[in-house]
Short mmCIF file of C-alpha atoms (C1' of nucleotides) in Angstrom, two decimals:
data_model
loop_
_atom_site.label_atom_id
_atom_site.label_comp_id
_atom_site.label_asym_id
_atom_site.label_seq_id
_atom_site.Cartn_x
_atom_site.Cartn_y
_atom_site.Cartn_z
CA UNK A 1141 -43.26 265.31 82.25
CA UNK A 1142 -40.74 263.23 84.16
CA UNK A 1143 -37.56 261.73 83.09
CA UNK A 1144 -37.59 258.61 81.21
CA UNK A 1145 -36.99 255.34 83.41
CA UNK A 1146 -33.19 254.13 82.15
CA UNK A 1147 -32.90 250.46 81.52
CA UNK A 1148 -30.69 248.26 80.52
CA UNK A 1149 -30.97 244.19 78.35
CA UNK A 1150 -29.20 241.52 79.18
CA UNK A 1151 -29.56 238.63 77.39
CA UNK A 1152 -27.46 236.19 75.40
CA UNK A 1153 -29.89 235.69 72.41
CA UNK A 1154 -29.20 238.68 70.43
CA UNK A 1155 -32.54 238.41 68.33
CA UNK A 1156 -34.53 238.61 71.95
CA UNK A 1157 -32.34 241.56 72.83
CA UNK A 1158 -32.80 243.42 70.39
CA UNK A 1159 -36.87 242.74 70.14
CA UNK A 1160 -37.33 243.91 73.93
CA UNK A 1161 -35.47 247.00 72.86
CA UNK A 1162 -37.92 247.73 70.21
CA UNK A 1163 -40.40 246.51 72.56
CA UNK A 1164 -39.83 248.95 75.33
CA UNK A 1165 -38.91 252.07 73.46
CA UNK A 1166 -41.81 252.36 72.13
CA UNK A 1167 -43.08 253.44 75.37
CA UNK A 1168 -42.00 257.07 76.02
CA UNK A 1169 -41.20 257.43 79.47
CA UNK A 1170 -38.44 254.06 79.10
CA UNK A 1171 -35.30 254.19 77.73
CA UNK A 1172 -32.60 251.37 76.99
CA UNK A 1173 -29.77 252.65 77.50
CA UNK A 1174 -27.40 249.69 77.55
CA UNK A 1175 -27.56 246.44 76.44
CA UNK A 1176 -25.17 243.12 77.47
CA UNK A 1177 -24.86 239.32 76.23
CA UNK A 1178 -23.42 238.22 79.23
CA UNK A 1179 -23.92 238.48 82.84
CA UNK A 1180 -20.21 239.51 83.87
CA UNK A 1181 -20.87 242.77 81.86
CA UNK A 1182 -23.63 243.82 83.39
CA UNK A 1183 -22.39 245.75 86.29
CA UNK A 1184 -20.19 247.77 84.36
CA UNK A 1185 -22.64 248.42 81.45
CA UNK A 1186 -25.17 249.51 84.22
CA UNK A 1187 -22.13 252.29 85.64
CA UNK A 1188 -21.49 253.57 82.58
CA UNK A 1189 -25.06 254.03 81.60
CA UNK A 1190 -26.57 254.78 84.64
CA UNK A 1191 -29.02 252.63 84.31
CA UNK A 1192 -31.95 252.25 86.73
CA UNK A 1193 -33.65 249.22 86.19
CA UNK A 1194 -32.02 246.00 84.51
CA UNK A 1195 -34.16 243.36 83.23
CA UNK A 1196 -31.95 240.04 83.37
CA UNK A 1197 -32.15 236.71 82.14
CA UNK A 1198 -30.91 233.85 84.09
CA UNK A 1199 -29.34 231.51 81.07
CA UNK A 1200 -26.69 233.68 80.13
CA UNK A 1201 -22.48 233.12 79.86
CA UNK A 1202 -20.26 234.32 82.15
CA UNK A 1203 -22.53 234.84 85.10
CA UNK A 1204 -26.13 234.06 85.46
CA UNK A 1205 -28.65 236.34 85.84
CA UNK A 1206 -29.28 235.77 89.65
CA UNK A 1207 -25.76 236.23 89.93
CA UNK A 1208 -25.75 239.51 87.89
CA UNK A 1209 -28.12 240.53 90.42
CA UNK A 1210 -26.79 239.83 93.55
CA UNK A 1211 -23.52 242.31 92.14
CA UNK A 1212 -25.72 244.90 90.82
CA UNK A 1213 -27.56 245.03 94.81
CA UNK A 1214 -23.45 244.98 96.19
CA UNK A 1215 -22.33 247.48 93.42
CA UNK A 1216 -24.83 249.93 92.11
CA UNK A 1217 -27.87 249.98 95.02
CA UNK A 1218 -29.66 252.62 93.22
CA UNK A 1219 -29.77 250.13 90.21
CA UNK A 1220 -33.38 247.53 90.76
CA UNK A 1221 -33.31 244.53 89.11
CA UNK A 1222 -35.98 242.59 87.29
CA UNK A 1223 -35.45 238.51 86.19
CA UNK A 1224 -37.00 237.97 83.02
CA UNK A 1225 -36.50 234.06 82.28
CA UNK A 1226 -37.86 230.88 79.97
CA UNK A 1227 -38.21 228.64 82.68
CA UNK A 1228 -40.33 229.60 85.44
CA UNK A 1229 -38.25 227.13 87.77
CA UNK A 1230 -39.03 228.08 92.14
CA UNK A 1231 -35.40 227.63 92.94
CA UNK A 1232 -34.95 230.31 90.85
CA UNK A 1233 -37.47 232.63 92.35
CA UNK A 1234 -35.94 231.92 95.14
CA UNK A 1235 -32.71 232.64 94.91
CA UNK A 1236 -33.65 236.04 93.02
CA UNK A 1237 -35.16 237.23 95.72
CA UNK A 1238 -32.38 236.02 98.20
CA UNK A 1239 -30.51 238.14 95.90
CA UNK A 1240 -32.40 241.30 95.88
CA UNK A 1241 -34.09 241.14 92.53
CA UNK A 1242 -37.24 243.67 92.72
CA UNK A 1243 -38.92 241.63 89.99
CA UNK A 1244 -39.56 237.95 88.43
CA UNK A 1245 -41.34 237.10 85.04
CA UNK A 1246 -41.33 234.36 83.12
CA UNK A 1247 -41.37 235.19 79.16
CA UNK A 1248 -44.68 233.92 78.62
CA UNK A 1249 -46.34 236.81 80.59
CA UNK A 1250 -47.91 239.05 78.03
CA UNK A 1251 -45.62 241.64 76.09
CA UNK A 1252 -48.42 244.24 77.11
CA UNK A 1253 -47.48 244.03 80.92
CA UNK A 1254 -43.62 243.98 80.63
CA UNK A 1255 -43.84 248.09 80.26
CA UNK A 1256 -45.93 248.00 83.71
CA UNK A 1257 -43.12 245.72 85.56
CA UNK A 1258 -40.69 247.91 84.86
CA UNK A 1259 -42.86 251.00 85.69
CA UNK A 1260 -43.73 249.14 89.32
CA UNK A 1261 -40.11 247.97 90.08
CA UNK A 1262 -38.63 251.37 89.58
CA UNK A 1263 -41.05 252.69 91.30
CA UNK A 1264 -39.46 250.12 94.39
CA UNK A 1265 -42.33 247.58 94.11
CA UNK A 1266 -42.12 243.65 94.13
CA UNK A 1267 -43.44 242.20 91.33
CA UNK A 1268 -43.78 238.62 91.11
CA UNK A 1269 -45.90 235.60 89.21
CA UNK A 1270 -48.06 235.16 92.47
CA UNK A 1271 -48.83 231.46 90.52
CA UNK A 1272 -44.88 230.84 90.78
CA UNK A 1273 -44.74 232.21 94.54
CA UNK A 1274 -46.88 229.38 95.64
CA UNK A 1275 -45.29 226.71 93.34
CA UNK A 1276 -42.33 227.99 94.94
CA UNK A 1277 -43.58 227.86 98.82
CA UNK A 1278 -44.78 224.42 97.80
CA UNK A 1279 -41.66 223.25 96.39
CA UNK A 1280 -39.77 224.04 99.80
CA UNK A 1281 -35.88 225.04 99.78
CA UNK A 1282 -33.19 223.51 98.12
CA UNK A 1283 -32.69 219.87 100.51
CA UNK A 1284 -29.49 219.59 98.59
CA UNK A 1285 -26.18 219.90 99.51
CA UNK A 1286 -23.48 222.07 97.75
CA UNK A 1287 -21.53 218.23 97.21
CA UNK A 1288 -24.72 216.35 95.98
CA UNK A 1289 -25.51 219.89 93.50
CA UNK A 1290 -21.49 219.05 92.16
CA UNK A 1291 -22.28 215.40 91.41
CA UNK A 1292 -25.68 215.61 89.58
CA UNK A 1293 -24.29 218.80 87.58
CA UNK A 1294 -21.56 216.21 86.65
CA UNK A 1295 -23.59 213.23 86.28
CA UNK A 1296 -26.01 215.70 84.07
CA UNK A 1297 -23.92 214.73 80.79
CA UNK A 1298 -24.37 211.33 80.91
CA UNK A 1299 -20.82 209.96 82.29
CA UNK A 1300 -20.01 207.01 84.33
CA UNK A 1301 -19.10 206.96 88.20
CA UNK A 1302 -15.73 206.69 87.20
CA UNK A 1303 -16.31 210.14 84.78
CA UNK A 1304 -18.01 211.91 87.41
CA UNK A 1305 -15.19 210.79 90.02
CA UNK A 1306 -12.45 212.36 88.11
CA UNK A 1307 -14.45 215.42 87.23
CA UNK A 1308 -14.69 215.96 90.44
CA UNK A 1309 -11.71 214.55 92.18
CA UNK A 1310 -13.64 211.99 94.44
CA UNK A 1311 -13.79 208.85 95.74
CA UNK A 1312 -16.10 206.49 93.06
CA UNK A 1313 -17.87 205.27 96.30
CA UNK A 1314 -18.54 208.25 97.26
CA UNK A 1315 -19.81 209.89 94.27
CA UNK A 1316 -22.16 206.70 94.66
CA UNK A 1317 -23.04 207.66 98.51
CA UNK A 1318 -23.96 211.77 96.76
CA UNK A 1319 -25.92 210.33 94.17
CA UNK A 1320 -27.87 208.00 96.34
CA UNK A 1321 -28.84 210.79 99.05
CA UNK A 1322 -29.70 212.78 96.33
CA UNK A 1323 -32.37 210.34 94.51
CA UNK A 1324 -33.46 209.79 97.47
CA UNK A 1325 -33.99 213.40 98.67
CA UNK A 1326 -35.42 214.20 95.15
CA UNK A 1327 -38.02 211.01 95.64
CA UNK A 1328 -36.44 209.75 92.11
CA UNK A 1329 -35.53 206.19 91.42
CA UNK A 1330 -32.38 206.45 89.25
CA UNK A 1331 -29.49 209.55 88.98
CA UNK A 1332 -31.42 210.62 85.49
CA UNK A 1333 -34.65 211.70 87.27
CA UNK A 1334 -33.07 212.77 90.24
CA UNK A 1335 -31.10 215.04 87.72
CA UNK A 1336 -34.49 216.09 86.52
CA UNK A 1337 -35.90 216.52 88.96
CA UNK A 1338 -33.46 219.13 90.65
CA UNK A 1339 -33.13 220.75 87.34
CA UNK A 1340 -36.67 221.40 87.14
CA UNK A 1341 -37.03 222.92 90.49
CA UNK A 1342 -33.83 225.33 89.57
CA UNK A 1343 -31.71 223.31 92.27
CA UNK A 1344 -28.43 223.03 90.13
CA UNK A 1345 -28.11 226.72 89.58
CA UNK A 1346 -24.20 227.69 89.78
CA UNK B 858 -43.83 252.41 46.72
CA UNK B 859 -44.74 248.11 46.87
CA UNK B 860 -46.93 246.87 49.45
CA UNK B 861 -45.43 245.60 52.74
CA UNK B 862 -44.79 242.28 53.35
CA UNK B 863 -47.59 240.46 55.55
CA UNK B 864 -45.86 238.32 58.62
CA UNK B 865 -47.13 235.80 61.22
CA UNK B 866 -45.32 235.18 64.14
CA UNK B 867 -45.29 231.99 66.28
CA UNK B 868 -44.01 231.44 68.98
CA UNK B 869 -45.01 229.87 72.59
CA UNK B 870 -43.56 232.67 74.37
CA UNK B 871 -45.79 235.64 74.51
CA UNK B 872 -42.99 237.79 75.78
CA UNK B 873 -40.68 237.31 72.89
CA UNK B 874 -43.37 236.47 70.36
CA UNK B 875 -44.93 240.74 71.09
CA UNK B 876 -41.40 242.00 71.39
CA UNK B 877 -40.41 240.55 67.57
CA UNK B 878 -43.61 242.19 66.42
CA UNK B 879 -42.39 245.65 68.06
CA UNK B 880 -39.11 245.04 66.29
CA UNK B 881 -40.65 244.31 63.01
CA UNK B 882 -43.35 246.84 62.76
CA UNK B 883 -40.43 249.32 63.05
CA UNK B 884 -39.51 248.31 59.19
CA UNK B 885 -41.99 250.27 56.75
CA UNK B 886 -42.02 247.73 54.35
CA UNK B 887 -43.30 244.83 57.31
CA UNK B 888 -46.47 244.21 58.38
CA UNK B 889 -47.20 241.77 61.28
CA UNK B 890 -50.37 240.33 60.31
CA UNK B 891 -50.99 237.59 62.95
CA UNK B 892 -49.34 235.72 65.77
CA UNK B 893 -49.96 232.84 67.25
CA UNK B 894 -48.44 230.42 70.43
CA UNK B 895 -49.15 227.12 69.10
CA UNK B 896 -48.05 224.98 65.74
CA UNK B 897 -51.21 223.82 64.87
CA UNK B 898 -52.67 226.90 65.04
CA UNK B 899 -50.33 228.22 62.36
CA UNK B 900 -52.00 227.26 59.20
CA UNK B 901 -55.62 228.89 59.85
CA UNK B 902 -54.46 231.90 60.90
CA UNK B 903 -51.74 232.50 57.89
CA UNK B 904 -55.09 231.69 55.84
CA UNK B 905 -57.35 233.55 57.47
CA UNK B 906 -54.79 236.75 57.81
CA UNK B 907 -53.36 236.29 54.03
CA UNK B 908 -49.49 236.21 55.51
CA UNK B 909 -46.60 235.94 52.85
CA UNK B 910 -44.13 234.83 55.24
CA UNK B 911 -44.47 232.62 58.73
CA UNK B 912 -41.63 233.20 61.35
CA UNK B 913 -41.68 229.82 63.08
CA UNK B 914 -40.33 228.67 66.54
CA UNK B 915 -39.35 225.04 66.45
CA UNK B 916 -40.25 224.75 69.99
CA UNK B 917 -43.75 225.01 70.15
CA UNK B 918 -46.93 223.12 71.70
CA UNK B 919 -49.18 221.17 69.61
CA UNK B 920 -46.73 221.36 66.60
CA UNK B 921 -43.64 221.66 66.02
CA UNK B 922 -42.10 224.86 64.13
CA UNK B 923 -40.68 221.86 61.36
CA UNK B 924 -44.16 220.49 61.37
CA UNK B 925 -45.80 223.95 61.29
CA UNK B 926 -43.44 224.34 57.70
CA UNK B 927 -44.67 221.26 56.14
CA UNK B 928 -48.12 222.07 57.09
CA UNK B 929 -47.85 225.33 55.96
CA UNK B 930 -46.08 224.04 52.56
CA UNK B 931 -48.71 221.59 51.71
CA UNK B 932 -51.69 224.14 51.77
CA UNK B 933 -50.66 227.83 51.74
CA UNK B 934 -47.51 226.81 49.05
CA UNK B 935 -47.52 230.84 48.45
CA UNK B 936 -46.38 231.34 52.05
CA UNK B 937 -42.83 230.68 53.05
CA UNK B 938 -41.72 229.82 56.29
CA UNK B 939 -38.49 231.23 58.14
CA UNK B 940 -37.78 229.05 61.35
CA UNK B 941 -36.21 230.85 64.34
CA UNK B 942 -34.86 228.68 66.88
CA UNK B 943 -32.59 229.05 70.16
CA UNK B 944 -30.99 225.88 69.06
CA UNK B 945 -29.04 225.20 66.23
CA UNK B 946 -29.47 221.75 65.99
CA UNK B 947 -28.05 219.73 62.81
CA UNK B 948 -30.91 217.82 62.86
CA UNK B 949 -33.38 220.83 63.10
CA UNK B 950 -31.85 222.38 59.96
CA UNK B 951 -31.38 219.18 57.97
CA UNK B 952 -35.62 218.53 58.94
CA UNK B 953 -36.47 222.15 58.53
CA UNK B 954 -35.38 221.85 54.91
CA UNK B 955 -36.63 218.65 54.10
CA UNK B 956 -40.13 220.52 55.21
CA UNK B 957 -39.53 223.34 52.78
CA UNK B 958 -38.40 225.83 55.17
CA UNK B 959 -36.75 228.81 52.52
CA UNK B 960 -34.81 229.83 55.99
CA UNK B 961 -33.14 228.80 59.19
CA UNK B 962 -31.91 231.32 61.84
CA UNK B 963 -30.64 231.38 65.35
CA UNK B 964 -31.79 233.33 67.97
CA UNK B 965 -28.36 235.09 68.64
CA UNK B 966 -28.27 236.60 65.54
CA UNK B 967 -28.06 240.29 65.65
CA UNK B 968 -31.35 241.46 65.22
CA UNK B 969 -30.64 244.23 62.35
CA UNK B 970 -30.50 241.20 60.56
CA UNK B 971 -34.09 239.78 61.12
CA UNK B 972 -36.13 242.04 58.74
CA UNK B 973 -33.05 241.12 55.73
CA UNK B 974 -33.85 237.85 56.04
CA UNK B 975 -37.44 238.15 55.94
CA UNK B 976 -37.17 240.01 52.73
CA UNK B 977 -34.91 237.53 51.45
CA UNK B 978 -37.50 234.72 52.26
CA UNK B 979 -39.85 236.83 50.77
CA UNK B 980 -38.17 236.99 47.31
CA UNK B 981 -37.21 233.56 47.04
CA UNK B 982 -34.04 233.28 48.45
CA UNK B 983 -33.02 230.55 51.02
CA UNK B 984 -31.30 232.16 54.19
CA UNK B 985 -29.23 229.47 56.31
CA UNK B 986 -26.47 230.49 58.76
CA UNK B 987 -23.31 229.10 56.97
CA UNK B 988 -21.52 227.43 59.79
CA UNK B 989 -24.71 225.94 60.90
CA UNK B 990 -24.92 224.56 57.33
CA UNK B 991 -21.40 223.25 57.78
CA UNK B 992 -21.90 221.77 61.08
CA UNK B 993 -25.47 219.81 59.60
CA UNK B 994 -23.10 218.19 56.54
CA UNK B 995 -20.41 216.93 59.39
CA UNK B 996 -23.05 215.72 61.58
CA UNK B 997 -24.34 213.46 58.93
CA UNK B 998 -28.14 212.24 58.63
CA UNK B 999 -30.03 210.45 61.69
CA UNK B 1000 -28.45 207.16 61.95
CA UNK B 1001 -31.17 206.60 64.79
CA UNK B 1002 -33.94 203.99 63.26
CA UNK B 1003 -37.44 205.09 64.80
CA UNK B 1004 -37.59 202.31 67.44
CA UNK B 1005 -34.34 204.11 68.73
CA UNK B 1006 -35.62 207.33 68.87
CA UNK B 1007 -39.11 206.40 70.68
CA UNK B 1008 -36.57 204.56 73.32
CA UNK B 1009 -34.40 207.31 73.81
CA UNK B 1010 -37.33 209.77 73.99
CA UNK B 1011 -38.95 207.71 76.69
CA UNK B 1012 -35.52 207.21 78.44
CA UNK B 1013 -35.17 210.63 78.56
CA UNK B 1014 -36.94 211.59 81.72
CA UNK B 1015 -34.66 208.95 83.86
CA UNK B 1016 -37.06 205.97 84.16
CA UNK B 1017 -35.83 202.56 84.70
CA UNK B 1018 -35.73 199.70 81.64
CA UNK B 1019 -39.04 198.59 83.18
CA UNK B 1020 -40.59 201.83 82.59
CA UNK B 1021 -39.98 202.90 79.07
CA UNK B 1022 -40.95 199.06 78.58
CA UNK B 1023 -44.56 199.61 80.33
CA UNK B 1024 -44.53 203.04 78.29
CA UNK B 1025 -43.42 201.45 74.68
CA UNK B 1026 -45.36 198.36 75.03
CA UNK B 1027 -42.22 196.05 74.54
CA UNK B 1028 -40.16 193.76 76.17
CA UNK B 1029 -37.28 194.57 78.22
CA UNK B 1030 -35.09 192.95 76.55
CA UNK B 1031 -36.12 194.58 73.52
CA UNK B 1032 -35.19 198.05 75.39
CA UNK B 1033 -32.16 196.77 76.23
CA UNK B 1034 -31.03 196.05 72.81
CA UNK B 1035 -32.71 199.42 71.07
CA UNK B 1036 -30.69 201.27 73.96
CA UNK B 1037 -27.53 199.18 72.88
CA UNK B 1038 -27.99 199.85 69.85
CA UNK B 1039 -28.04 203.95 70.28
CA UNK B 1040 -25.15 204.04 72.64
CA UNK B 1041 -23.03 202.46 69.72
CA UNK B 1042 -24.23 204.68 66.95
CA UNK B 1043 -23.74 207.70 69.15
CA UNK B 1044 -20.72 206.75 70.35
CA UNK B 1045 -22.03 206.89 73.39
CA UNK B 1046 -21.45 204.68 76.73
CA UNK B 1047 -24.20 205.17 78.71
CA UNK B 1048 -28.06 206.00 77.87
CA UNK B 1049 -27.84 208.60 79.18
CA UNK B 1050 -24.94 210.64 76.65
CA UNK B 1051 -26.54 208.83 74.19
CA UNK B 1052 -29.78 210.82 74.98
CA UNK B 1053 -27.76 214.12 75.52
CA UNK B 1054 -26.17 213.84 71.85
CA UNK B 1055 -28.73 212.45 70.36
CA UNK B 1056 -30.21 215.77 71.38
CA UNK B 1057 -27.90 218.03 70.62
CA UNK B 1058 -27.75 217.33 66.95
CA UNK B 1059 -32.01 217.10 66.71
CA UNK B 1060 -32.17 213.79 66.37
CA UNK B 1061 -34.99 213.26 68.66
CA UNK B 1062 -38.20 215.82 67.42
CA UNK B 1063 -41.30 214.37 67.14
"C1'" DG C 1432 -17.99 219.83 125.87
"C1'" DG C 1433 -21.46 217.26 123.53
"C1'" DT C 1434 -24.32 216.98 119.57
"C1'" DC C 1435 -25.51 217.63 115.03
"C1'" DG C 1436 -24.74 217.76 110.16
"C1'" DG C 1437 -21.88 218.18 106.11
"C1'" DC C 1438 -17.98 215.99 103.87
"C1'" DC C 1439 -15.03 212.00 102.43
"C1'" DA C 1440 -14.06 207.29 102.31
"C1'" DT C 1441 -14.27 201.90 102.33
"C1'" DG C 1442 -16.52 197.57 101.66
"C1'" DA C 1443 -20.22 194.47 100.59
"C1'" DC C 1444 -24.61 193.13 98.58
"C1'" DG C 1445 -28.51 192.68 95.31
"C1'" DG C 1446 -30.40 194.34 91.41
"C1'" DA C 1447 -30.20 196.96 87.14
"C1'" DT C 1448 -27.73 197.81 82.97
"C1'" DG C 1449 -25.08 197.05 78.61
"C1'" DT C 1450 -23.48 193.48 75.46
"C1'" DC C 1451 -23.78 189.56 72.67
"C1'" DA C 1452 -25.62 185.50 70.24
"C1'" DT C 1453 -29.55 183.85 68.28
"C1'" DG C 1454 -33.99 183.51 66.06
"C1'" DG C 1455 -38.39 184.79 63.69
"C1'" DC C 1456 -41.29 188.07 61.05
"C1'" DC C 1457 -41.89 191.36 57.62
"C1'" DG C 1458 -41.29 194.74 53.58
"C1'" DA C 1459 -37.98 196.58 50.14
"C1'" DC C 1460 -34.80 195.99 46.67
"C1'" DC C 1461 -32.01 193.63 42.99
"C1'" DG D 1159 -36.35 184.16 44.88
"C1'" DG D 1160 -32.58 185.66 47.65
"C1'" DT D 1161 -30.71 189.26 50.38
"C1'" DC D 1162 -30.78 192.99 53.28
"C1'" DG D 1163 -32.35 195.73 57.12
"C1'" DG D 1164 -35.71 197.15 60.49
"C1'" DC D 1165 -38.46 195.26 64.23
"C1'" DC D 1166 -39.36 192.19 68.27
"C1'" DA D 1167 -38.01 188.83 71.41
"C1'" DT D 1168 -35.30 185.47 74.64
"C1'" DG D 1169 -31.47 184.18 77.43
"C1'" DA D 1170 -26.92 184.54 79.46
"C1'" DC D 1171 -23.02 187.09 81.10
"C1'" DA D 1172 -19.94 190.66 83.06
"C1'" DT D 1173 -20.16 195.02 84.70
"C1'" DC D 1174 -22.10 198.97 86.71
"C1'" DC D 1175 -25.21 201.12 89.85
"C1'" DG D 1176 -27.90 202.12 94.13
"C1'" DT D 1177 -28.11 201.01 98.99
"C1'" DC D 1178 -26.53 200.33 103.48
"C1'" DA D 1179 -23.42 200.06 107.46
"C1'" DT D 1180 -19.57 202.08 109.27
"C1'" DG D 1181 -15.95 205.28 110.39
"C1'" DG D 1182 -13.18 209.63 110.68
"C1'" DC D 1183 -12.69 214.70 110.22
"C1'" DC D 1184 -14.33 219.17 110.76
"C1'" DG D 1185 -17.18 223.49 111.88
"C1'" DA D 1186 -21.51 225.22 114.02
"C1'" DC D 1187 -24.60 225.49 117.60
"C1'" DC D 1188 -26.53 224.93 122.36
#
DNA sequence: GGTCGGCCATGACGGATGTCATGGCCGACC
DNA sequence: GGTCGGCCATGACATCCGTCATGGCCGACC
């Protein structure tokens, strides 16, 4: 019999954690062999344990999972990665994929087929919602700028020009100017939905 | 040696919902006896598979976890509920309760300390993360009257005044004032952070 | 070198928003 | 029966917001 496949967790909800541990040990060729709460951990964890597979999620402190992903590919190439997120958002496909993740699942696949995704990205296949692929090909790219990403993450909380201004050490007029070309790239009618909008479609990532 | 304890899980996501079974069935003294993805499926199936305790997600489709508890309260009173939540909303503990919940956790609690919990539920005893509790008895009760809430709900997604009029079937001037109304008893100063606290501390379920 | 697009800013305009005063209707409570 | 508070509405006002035109600066690309 082969060796066992070495994984490592990281996610910040220690309950979930800890359940996908006892999830995928009971399968006897995987192994966890590390497990993180954060995203800027992840790279070092994976060294130290020599992990070969990480399953990530994309909500986490520090550094997201996409993120954790992109260092892992730079760091520790032998290492595949595998997003395992709530929100089945396309920008977040994506940008996994721009980043070299092997894998993409949202957490309302079935816990039966988790075992098989990590079997098939260690074994250096892609494996991927095809249902999300094509949301995401519909969806198109990100149309917004890096500026007009800055001003709806600020206007996200709820603040006035003037807030969002400070926060981001611009010119109230043209915070007004970003927040226009964005509701109008987004198709919304006020900063609220466009904020929504871009949310939903994993736009304000980072 | 006593008979094990019989569980039912719910919770929308599949992923999670099979990998706190795996984690549970580890415990001799556990049984998970059903599992379901929806609220309103939670009542049949704790009859029909004679559970003792119901873990409950608050954020579920059909019914709410809360819901699910009062549901569950009214006609299985021999089953207690244990609601396990990512957030740990003031309101959502201060509702849970009121429903009958015996138990409140969050879903970054280490996960050694799931199957305690459960067999403090079990026996009788209420389990509620301490600075959670704290937090609910700052936060205060709802000052939101229901008007409010439907407003805020509906203002939520970013639609104009004319739009969660046309959706609430009231005047705009009516909105206006209900939206005045929240941003003062949040302590808000635009809709919008009044939506984003109101929130954060659960005061907008159902 | 010209063109394009992102970035930052100003100013002006119309419309939307938040506030306030006011009033009526109803059920609950003393 | 009076009072209180939630609910619904109207109207007016000052302010804020979204849009547009315009301009300058810079790096990328042909």
């Amino acid at each position: 019999m082969n060796q066992s496949i070495r994984l490592l967790l990281a996610d910040d909800q220690a309950l979930v954690r800890g359940a996908l541990a006892a999830l995928l040990d009971l399968e006897h060729d995987l192994e966890v062999v590390a497990q993180v709460g954060r995203g800027d951990e992840v790279v070092a964890a994976a060294r130290a344990a020599g992990a070969q597979v990480a399953l990530l999620d994309v909500e986490m402190p520090g550094l997201d999972g996409i993120g954790a992903a992109a260092a892992l590919r730079a760091e520790l190439p032998g290492c595949r990665s595998l997003i395992v997120t709530t929100f089945g958002r396309p920008g977040y496909l994506r940008r996994a994929l721009e980043a070299g993740a092997s894998g993409f699942l949202v957490k309302d696949t079935p816990a039966e087929q988790l075992a098989d995704a990590v079997r098939r990205v260690h074994a250096g296949l892609r494996v991927v919602d095809p249902d999300l692929a094509v949301a995401t090909l519909a969806v198109g790219a990100n149309p917004l700028t890096a500026r007009e990403q800055d001003v709806l993450r600020a206007a996200a909380d709820g603040g006035t020009v003037a807030d969002i201004a400070r926060g981001t050490y611009l010119s109230e007029g043209t915070v007004r100017n970003y927040l226009s070309a964005a509701i109008g790239k987004t198709g919304a009618r006020t900063r609220a939905e466009a904020g929504r909008i871009a949310a939903e479609n994993g736009w304000l990532l980072r």
